[in-house]
PDB file of C-alpha atoms and ligand atoms in Angstrom:
ATOM      1  CA  MET A  27      -1.572  -1.444  19.023  1.00 90.00           C
ATOM      2  CA  ALA A  28       1.293  -1.521  16.478  1.00 97.00           C
ATOM      3  CA  THR A  29       2.544  -3.502  13.593  1.00 98.00           C
ATOM      4  CA  LEU A  30       6.095  -4.520  13.443  1.00 98.00           C
ATOM      5  CA  PHE A  31       8.714  -4.851  10.926  1.00 98.00           C
ATOM      6  CA  ILE A  32      11.934  -6.830  10.978  1.00 98.00           C
ATOM      7  CA  ALA A  33      14.614  -7.767   8.256  1.00 98.00           C
ATOM      8  CA  ASP A  34      18.298  -8.934   7.483  1.00 98.00           C
ATOM      9  CA  LEU A  35      18.645 -11.379  10.259  1.00 98.00           C
ATOM     10  CA  HIS A  36      20.648 -13.615   7.993  1.00 97.00           C
ATOM     11  CA  LEU A  37      19.794 -16.441  10.350  1.00 98.00           C
ATOM     12  CA  GLN A  38      22.508 -19.450  10.060  1.00 97.00           C
ATOM     13  CA  THR A  39      23.839 -22.277  12.013  1.00 97.00           C
ATOM     14  CA  GLN A  40      26.952 -20.638  12.665  1.00 96.00           C
ATOM     15  CA  GLU A  41      25.258 -17.607  14.406  1.00 97.00           C
ATOM     16  CA  PRO A  42      23.110 -19.167  17.550  1.00 98.00           C
ATOM     17  CA  ALA A  43      23.130 -15.566  19.506  1.00 97.00           C
ATOM     18  CA  ILE A  44      20.925 -14.170  16.504  1.00 98.00           C
ATOM     19  CA  THR A  45      18.786 -17.241  16.463  1.00 98.00           C
ATOM     20  CA  ALA A  46      18.329 -17.007  19.926  1.00 98.00           C
ATOM     21  CA  GLY A  47      17.364 -13.303  20.037  1.00 98.00           C
ATOM     22  CA  PHE A  48      15.005 -13.831  17.251  1.00 98.00           C
ATOM     23  CA  LEU A  49      13.240 -16.839  19.211  1.00 98.00           C
ATOM     24  CA  ARG A  50      12.927 -14.313  22.045  1.00 98.00           C
ATOM     25  CA  PHE A  51      11.480 -11.469  19.773  1.00 98.00           C
ATOM     26  CA  LEU A  52       8.995 -13.999  18.660  1.00 98.00           C
ATOM     27  CA  HIS A  53       7.793 -14.953  22.288  1.00 97.00           C
ATOM     28  CA  GLY A  54       7.970 -11.456  23.612  1.00 96.00           C
ATOM     29  CA  GLU A  55       7.416  -8.199  21.716  1.00 96.00           C
ATOM     30  CA  ALA A  56       5.825 -10.006  18.545  1.00 98.00           C
ATOM     31  CA  ARG A  57       3.132 -11.670  20.785  1.00 98.00           C
ATOM     32  CA  SER A  58       1.452  -8.318  21.247  1.00 97.00           C
ATOM     33  CA  ALA A  59       1.561  -6.930  17.789  1.00 98.00           C
ATOM     34  CA  ASP A  60      -1.361  -6.609  15.198  1.00 98.00           C
ATOM     35  CA  ALA A  61       1.038  -8.178  12.756  1.00 98.00           C
ATOM     36  CA  LEU A  62       4.816  -9.067  12.021  1.00 98.00           C
ATOM     37  CA  TYR A  63       6.265  -8.507   8.715  1.00 99.00           C
ATOM     38  CA  ILE A  64       9.756  -9.946   7.582  1.00 98.00           C
ATOM     39  CA  LEU A  65      11.189  -7.919   4.834  1.00 98.00           C
ATOM     40  CA  GLY A  66      13.579 -10.503   3.784  1.00 98.00           C
ATOM     41  CA  ASP A  67      16.827 -12.138   4.399  1.00 98.00           C
ATOM     42  CA  LEU A  68      15.489 -13.830   7.291  1.00 98.00           C
ATOM     43  CA  PHE A  69      18.025 -16.785   6.502  1.00 98.00           C
ATOM     44  CA  GLU A  70      21.582 -16.195   5.317  1.00 95.00           C
ATOM     45  CA  ALA A  71      21.258 -18.834   2.609  1.00 95.00           C
ATOM     46  CA  TRP A  72      18.215 -20.536   1.322  1.00 97.00           C
ATOM     47  CA  ILE A  73      18.503 -23.829  -1.331  1.00 97.00           C
ATOM     48  CA  GLY A  74      15.065 -25.151  -1.140  1.00 98.00           C
ATOM     49  CA  ASP A  75      12.258 -25.699   1.148  1.00 98.00           C
ATOM     50  CA  ASP A  76      13.330 -29.443   1.110  1.00 97.00           C
ATOM     51  CA  ASP A  77      16.538 -28.701   2.925  1.00 97.00           C
ATOM     52  CA  PRO A  78      16.364 -30.883   5.918  1.00 96.00           C
ATOM     53  CA  ASN A  79      18.515 -28.217   8.155  1.00 97.00           C
ATOM     54  CA  PRO A  80      17.277 -28.390  11.784  1.00 98.00           C
ATOM     55  CA  LEU A  81      17.373 -24.586  12.080  1.00 98.00           C
ATOM     56  CA  HIS A  82      14.972 -24.283   9.612  1.00 98.00           C
ATOM     57  CA  ARG A  83      12.402 -26.615  11.366  1.00 98.00           C
ATOM     58  CA  GLU A  84      13.045 -24.843  14.663  1.00 98.00           C
ATOM     59  CA  ILE A  85      12.372 -21.231  13.031  1.00 98.00           C
ATOM     60  CA  ALA A  86       9.140 -22.565  11.155  1.00 98.00           C
ATOM     61  CA  ARG A  87       7.851 -23.869  14.467  1.00 98.00           C
ATOM     62  CA  ALA A  88       8.614 -20.533  16.220  1.00 98.00           C
ATOM     63  CA  ILE A  89       6.991 -18.523  13.927  1.00 98.00           C
ATOM     64  CA  LYS A  90       3.926 -21.219  13.542  1.00 98.00           C
ATOM     65  CA  SER A  91       3.423 -20.799  17.222  1.00 98.00           C
ATOM     66  CA  LEU A  92       3.064 -16.762  16.619  1.00 98.00           C
ATOM     67  CA  THR A  93       0.714 -16.952  13.686  1.00 98.00           C
ATOM     68  CA  ASP A  94      -1.084 -19.928  15.961  1.00 98.00           C
ATOM     69  CA  SER A  95      -1.490 -17.448  18.629  1.00 98.00           C
ATOM     70  CA  GLY A  96      -3.355 -14.778  16.474  1.00 98.00           C
ATOM     71  CA  VAL A  97      -0.489 -12.638  15.192  1.00 98.00           C
ATOM     72  CA  PRO A  98      -0.534 -12.648  11.349  1.00 98.00           C
ATOM     73  CA  CYS A  99       2.989 -13.008   9.943  1.00 98.00           C
ATOM     74  CA  PHE A 100       4.228 -11.845   6.320  1.00 98.00           C
ATOM     75  CA  PHE A 101       7.146 -12.228   4.369  1.00 98.00           C
ATOM     76  CA  ILE A 102       8.788 -10.607   1.383  1.00 98.00           C
ATOM     77  CA  HIS A 103      11.819 -12.308  -0.240  1.00 98.00           C
ATOM     78  CA  GLY A 104      15.211 -10.833   0.287  1.00 97.00           C
ATOM     79  CA  ASN A 105      18.297 -11.627  -1.916  1.00 95.00           C
ATOM     80  CA  ARG A 106      19.432 -14.580   0.315  1.00 95.00           C
ATOM     81  CA  ASP A 107      16.366 -16.304   0.809  1.00 97.00           C
ATOM     82  CA  PHE A 108      14.406 -15.662  -2.458  1.00 96.00           C
ATOM     83  CA  LEU A 109      13.684 -19.102  -2.955  1.00 97.00           C
ATOM     84  CA  ILE A 110      11.501 -19.598   0.193  1.00 98.00           C
ATOM     85  CA  GLY A 111       8.382 -21.321  -1.232  1.00 97.00           C
ATOM     86  CA  LYS A 112       5.017 -22.323  -0.477  1.00 97.00           C
ATOM     87  CA  ARG A 113       6.148 -25.575   1.499  1.00 98.00           C
ATOM     88  CA  PHE A 114       8.088 -23.429   4.125  1.00 98.00           C
ATOM     89  CA  ALA A 115       5.217 -20.960   4.147  1.00 98.00           C
ATOM     90  CA  LEU A 116       2.601 -23.422   4.955  1.00 98.00           C
ATOM     91  CA  GLU A 117       5.011 -25.046   7.313  1.00 98.00           C
ATOM     92  CA  SER A 118       5.769 -21.696   9.356  1.00 98.00           C
ATOM     93  CA  GLY A 119       2.420 -19.938   8.845  1.00 98.00           C
ATOM     94  CA  MET A 120       3.859 -17.010   6.937  1.00 98.00           C
ATOM     95  CA  GLN A 121       1.977 -15.493   3.992  1.00 98.00           C
ATOM     96  CA  LEU A 122       4.320 -14.885   1.158  1.00 98.00           C
ATOM     97  CA  LEU A 123       4.017 -11.330  -0.455  1.00 98.00           C
ATOM     98  CA  PRO A 124       5.045  -9.725  -3.759  1.00 98.00           C
ATOM     99  CA  GLU A 125       8.375  -7.788  -3.732  1.00 97.00           C
ATOM    100  CA  GLU A 126       6.541  -4.565  -3.427  1.00 98.00           C
ATOM    101  CA  LYS A 127       3.521  -4.270  -1.377  1.00 98.00           C
ATOM    102  CA  VAL A 128       1.388  -1.242  -0.243  1.00 98.00           C
ATOM    103  CA  LEU A 129      -0.113  -1.458   3.407  1.00 98.00           C
ATOM    104  CA  ASN A 130      -2.767   0.685   4.916  1.00 98.00           C
ATOM    105  CA  LEU A 131      -1.720   1.186   8.606  1.00 98.00           C
ATOM    106  CA  TYR A 132      -3.608   3.074  10.941  1.00 97.00           C
ATOM    107  CA  GLY A 133      -4.604   5.675   8.195  1.00 94.00           C
ATOM    108  CA  ARG A 134      -1.068   5.820   6.888  1.00 96.00           C
ATOM    109  CA  ARG A 135       0.032   4.268   3.462  1.00 97.00           C
ATOM    110  CA  VAL A 136       3.188   2.431   3.780  1.00 98.00           C
ATOM    111  CA  LEU A 137       5.346   0.935   0.781  1.00 98.00           C
ATOM    112  CA  ILE A 138       7.246  -2.213   2.015  1.00 98.00           C
ATOM    113  CA  MET A 139      10.093  -4.000   0.267  1.00 98.00           C
ATOM    114  CA  HIS A 140      13.475  -5.836   0.857  1.00 98.00           C
ATOM    115  CA  GLY A 141      15.333  -3.031  -0.817  1.00 98.00           C
ATOM    116  CA  ASP A 142      17.710  -4.569  -3.223  1.00 97.00           C
ATOM    117  CA  THR A 143      15.810  -3.456  -6.196  1.00 97.00           C
ATOM    118  CA  LEU A 144      16.585   0.182  -4.988  1.00 97.00           C
ATOM    119  CA  CYS A 145      20.335  -0.396  -5.621  1.00 95.00           C
ATOM    120  CA  THR A 146      20.255   0.423  -9.294  1.00 95.00           C
ATOM    121  CA  ASP A 147      23.833   1.883  -8.917  1.00 93.00           C
ATOM    122  CA  ASP A 148      24.744  -1.577  -9.172  1.00 92.00           C
ATOM    123  CA  PRO A 149      24.041  -3.036 -12.575  1.00 91.00           C
ATOM    124  CA  GLY A 150      25.938  -6.406 -11.865  1.00 90.00           C
ATOM    125  CA  TYR A 151      24.074  -7.180  -9.053  1.00 91.00           C
ATOM    126  CA  LEU A 152      20.583  -6.548 -11.142  1.00 93.00           C
ATOM    127  CA  ALA A 153      21.633  -8.542 -13.856  1.00 94.00           C
ATOM    128  CA  PHE A 154      22.532 -11.525 -11.328  1.00 92.00           C
ATOM    129  CA  ARG A 155      19.122 -10.867  -9.736  1.00 95.00           C
ATOM    130  CA  ALA A 156      17.334 -10.954 -13.022  1.00 96.00           C
ATOM    131  CA  LYS A 157      19.141 -14.330 -13.878  1.00 94.00           C
ATOM    132  CA  VAL A 158      18.165 -15.858 -10.577  1.00 94.00           C
ATOM    133  CA  HIS A 159      14.558 -14.888 -10.317  1.00 95.00           C
ATOM    134  CA  THR A 160      13.951 -16.623 -13.890  1.00 96.00           C
ATOM    135  CA  PRO A 161      11.212 -19.110 -13.417  1.00 95.00           C
ATOM    136  CA  TRP A 162      12.943 -21.971 -15.505  1.00 96.00           C
ATOM    137  CA  ILE A 163      16.155 -21.423 -13.889  1.00 96.00           C
ATOM    138  CA  GLN A 164      14.636 -21.626 -10.349  1.00 96.00           C
ATOM    139  CA  LYS A 165      12.795 -24.758 -11.307  1.00 96.00           C
ATOM    140  CA  LEU A 166      16.111 -26.356 -12.769  1.00 96.00           C
ATOM    141  CA  PHE A 167      17.999 -25.397  -9.812  1.00 96.00           C
ATOM    142  CA  LEU A 168      15.350 -26.704  -7.277  1.00 97.00           C
ATOM    143  CA  ALA A 169      15.444 -30.386  -9.220  1.00 97.00           C
ATOM    144  CA  LEU A 170      19.027 -30.827  -8.537  1.00 97.00           C
ATOM    145  CA  PRO A 171      19.964 -32.937  -5.635  1.00 97.00           C
ATOM    146  CA  LEU A 172      20.549 -30.943  -2.374  1.00 97.00           C
ATOM    147  CA  PHE A 173      24.414 -31.369  -2.015  1.00 96.00           C
ATOM    148  CA  ILE A 174      24.803 -29.848  -5.661  1.00 97.00           C
ATOM    149  CA  ARG A 175      22.542 -27.035  -4.617  1.00 97.00           C
ATOM    150  CA  ARG A 176      24.689 -26.432  -1.456  1.00 95.00           C
ATOM    151  CA  ARG A 177      27.744 -26.277  -3.505  1.00 96.00           C
ATOM    152  CA  ILE A 178      26.501 -23.873  -6.187  1.00 94.00           C
ATOM    153  CA  ALA A 179      24.992 -21.496  -3.289  1.00 92.00           C
ATOM    154  CA  GLN A 180      28.328 -21.427  -1.643  1.00 92.00           C
ATOM    155  CA  ARG A 181      30.252 -20.622  -4.790  1.00 92.00           C
ATOM    156  CA  MET A 182      27.808 -17.942  -5.552  1.00 89.00           C
ATOM    157  CA  ARG A 183      28.244 -16.599  -1.947  1.00 88.00           C
ATOM    158  CA  ASP A 184      31.945 -16.533  -2.281  1.00 89.00           C
ATOM    159  CA  ASP A 185      31.663 -14.796  -5.986  1.00 87.00           C
ATOM    160  CA  SER A 186      29.346 -12.127  -4.334  1.00 86.00           C
ATOM    161  CA  LYS A 187      31.862 -11.670  -1.425  1.00 86.00           C
ATOM    162  CA  ALA A 188      34.408 -11.007  -3.920  1.00 86.00           C
ATOM    163  CA  ALA A 189      32.559  -8.722  -5.974  1.00 86.00           C
ATOM    164  CA  ASN A 190      31.275  -6.620  -3.190  1.00 86.00           C
ATOM    165  CA  SER A 191      34.626  -6.031  -1.596  1.00 85.00           C
ATOM    166  CA  SER A 192      35.638  -4.077  -4.587  1.00 82.00           C
ATOM    167  CA  LYS A 193      32.427  -1.914  -4.623  1.00 83.00           C
ATOM    168  CA  SER A 194      31.928   1.440  -2.881  1.00 82.00           C
ATOM    169  CA  MET A 195      29.826   2.001  -0.158  1.00 79.00           C
ATOM    170  CA  GLU A 196      27.751   4.515  -2.521  1.00 78.00           C
ATOM    171  CA  ILE A 197      27.243   1.803  -5.292  1.00 79.00           C
ATOM    172  CA  MET A 198      25.825  -0.366  -2.564  1.00 83.00           C
ATOM    173  CA  ASP A 199      23.488   1.856  -1.278  1.00 92.00           C
ATOM    174  CA  VAL A 200      19.918   2.958  -2.615  1.00 95.00           C
ATOM    175  CA  ASN A 201      19.888   5.129  -5.351  1.00 96.00           C
ATOM    176  CA  ALA A 202      17.882   8.413  -4.482  1.00 97.00           C
ATOM    177  CA  ARG A 203      16.151   8.772  -7.808  1.00 97.00           C
ATOM    178  CA  ALA A 204      14.800   5.020  -7.686  1.00 97.00           C
ATOM    179  CA  VAL A 205      13.664   5.907  -4.222  1.00 98.00           C
ATOM    180  CA  VAL A 206      11.435   8.737  -5.556  1.00 98.00           C
ATOM    181  CA  GLU A 207      10.149   6.888  -8.608  1.00 98.00           C
ATOM    182  CA  ILE A 208       9.013   3.551  -6.476  1.00 98.00           C
ATOM    183  CA  MET A 209       7.161   6.212  -4.075  1.00 98.00           C
ATOM    184  CA  GLU A 210       5.540   8.241  -6.936  1.00 98.00           C
ATOM    185  CA  LYS A 211       4.685   4.725  -8.559  1.00 98.00           C
ATOM    186  CA  HIS A 212       2.765   3.705  -5.665  1.00 98.00           C
ATOM    187  CA  GLN A 213       1.627   7.117  -4.502  1.00 98.00           C
ATOM    188  CA  VAL A 214       3.037   6.860  -0.918  1.00 98.00           C
ATOM    189  CA  GLN A 215       4.976   8.907   1.439  1.00 98.00           C
ATOM    190  CA  TRP A 216       6.155   6.042   3.400  1.00 98.00           C
ATOM    191  CA  LEU A 217       8.734   3.332   2.522  1.00 98.00           C
ATOM    192  CA  ILE A 218      10.045   0.757   4.868  1.00 98.00           C
ATOM    193  CA  HIS A 219      12.717  -1.459   3.476  1.00 98.00           C
ATOM    194  CA  GLY A 220      15.998  -3.426   4.764  1.00 98.00           C
ATOM    195  CA  HIS A 221      18.781  -4.818   2.720  1.00 96.00           C
ATOM    196  CA  THR A 222      21.399  -1.978   3.104  1.00 96.00           C
ATOM    197  CA  HIS A 223      22.253  -2.492   6.666  1.00 95.00           C
ATOM    198  CA  ARG A 224      22.012   1.139   7.268  1.00 96.00           C
ATOM    199  CA  PRO A 225      19.379   1.747   9.767  1.00 98.00           C
ATOM    200  CA  ASP A 226      17.883   5.303   9.470  1.00 98.00           C
ATOM    201  CA  ILE A 227      14.855   7.536   9.089  1.00 98.00           C
ATOM    202  CA  HIS A 228      15.367   9.589   5.800  1.00 98.00           C
ATOM    203  CA  THR A 229      13.184  12.586   4.753  1.00 98.00           C
ATOM    204  CA  LEU A 230      12.735  13.304   1.141  1.00 98.00           C
ATOM    205  CA  THR A 231      10.215  14.854  -1.500  1.00 98.00           C
ATOM    206  CA  ALA A 232       8.080  12.300  -3.337  1.00 98.00           C
ATOM    207  CA  ASN A 233       4.723  13.329  -4.995  1.00 98.00           C
ATOM    208  CA  GLY A 234       5.574  16.866  -4.333  1.00 97.00           C
ATOM    209  CA  GLU A 235       5.160  16.427  -0.499  1.00 98.00           C
ATOM    210  CA  ILE A 236       7.355  15.360   2.384  1.00 98.00           C
ATOM    211  CA  ALA A 237       8.306  11.689   2.340  1.00 98.00           C
ATOM    212  CA  HIS A 238      10.050   9.376   4.673  1.00 98.00           C
ATOM    213  CA  ARG A 239      12.103   6.269   3.936  1.00 98.00           C
ATOM    214  CA  VAL A 240      12.967   4.025   7.083  1.00 98.00           C
ATOM    215  CA  VAL A 241      15.634   1.837   6.870  1.00 98.00           C
ATOM    216  CA  LEU A 242      15.766  -1.311   9.048  1.00 98.00           C
ATOM    217  CA  GLY A 243      19.028  -2.459  10.572  1.00 98.00           C
ATOM    218  CA  ALA A 244      20.625  -5.758  10.265  1.00 97.00           C
ATOM    219  CA  TRP A 245      20.737  -8.112  13.260  1.00 97.00           C
ATOM    220  CA  HIS A 246      24.249  -8.574  13.987  1.00 94.00           C
ATOM    221  CA  THR A 247      24.954  -7.869  17.743  1.00 94.00           C
ATOM    222  CA  GLN A 248      21.560  -6.512  18.326  1.00 97.00           C
ATOM    223  CA  GLY A 249      17.828  -6.690  16.937  1.00 98.00           C
ATOM    224  CA  SER A 250      16.269  -3.840  15.117  1.00 98.00           C
ATOM    225  CA  MET A 251      12.524  -3.269  14.208  1.00 98.00           C
ATOM    226  CA  VAL A 252      10.102  -0.913  13.059  1.00 98.00           C
ATOM    227  CA  LYS A 253       7.024   0.066  15.064  1.00 98.00           C
ATOM    228  CA  VAL A 254       4.327   1.541  13.135  1.00 98.00           C
ATOM    229  CA  SER A 255       1.394   2.631  15.574  1.00 98.00           C
ATOM    230  CA  ALA A 256      -1.642   5.164  14.850  1.00 96.00           C
ATOM    231  CA  ASP A 257       0.475   8.255  15.930  1.00 94.00           C
ATOM    232  CA  ASP A 258       4.209   7.153  15.316  1.00 96.00           C
ATOM    233  CA  VAL A 259       6.912   5.443  13.225  1.00 98.00           C
ATOM    234  CA  GLU A 260       9.656   4.210  15.616  1.00 98.00           C
ATOM    235  CA  LEU A 261      13.118   2.587  14.548  1.00 98.00           C
ATOM    236  CA  ILE A 262      13.989   0.702  17.416  1.00 98.00           C
ATOM    237  CA  PRO A 263      17.475  -1.118  18.087  1.00 98.00           C
ATOM    238  CA  PHE A 264      17.294  -3.727  20.816  1.00 97.00           C
ATOM    239  CA  PRO A 265      19.680  -6.176  22.562  1.00 95.00           C
ATOM    240  CA  PHE A 266      19.191  -9.820  21.946  1.00 90.00           C
TER     241      PHE A 266
HETATM  242 MN1  LIG B  12      19.705  -8.186   1.319  1.00 87.53          MN
END
């Protein structure tokens, strides 16, 4: 048996092939898993659980059918879909997790997170993140009419695209010290995250011992998952 991890699907109406790939994954590979963990950025954007977007209903139904079949599904927010709330969690059967979570998988302690908080070389992003994670700001935003929320979200995505185009590749990757610090804080030798769209398994030293950082790939032209079983941790790309 195995536990599966995915992240960075960035589902959106304009990318039907990725949606189709995800639906196939939910009906196929995921069905025989012990559990499925989605480590953020499942959706390209999220302006509230009350958004009537038909794609959201379709995805909620598909995940619900997986959890109803007996495979639990867990979700950690990404920087795109950090506003996914209790209503969508209930609709989809997903359980919302805190931004850092340690799992005990077949005797292996594994820290999971989205990964954006590891990018500490980008203070501009972290300041933005602190702002949009402020509870009263979120409450205020979610109280606005949908068409205004849609407009604000579009503006924020445009601004972020413009800002990122001038940032170097190093700034947008994780900071090596931040990685060691978080692994030592949680006393783990394994970390799985997404966000950077640079799938790889890195070896490092943390807690004075060998440690591993597994980075999930984004779903652009193919899927990406991490499969943890009793004897292995594999990073697996697969076609839609
Ligand atoms: Mn992300």
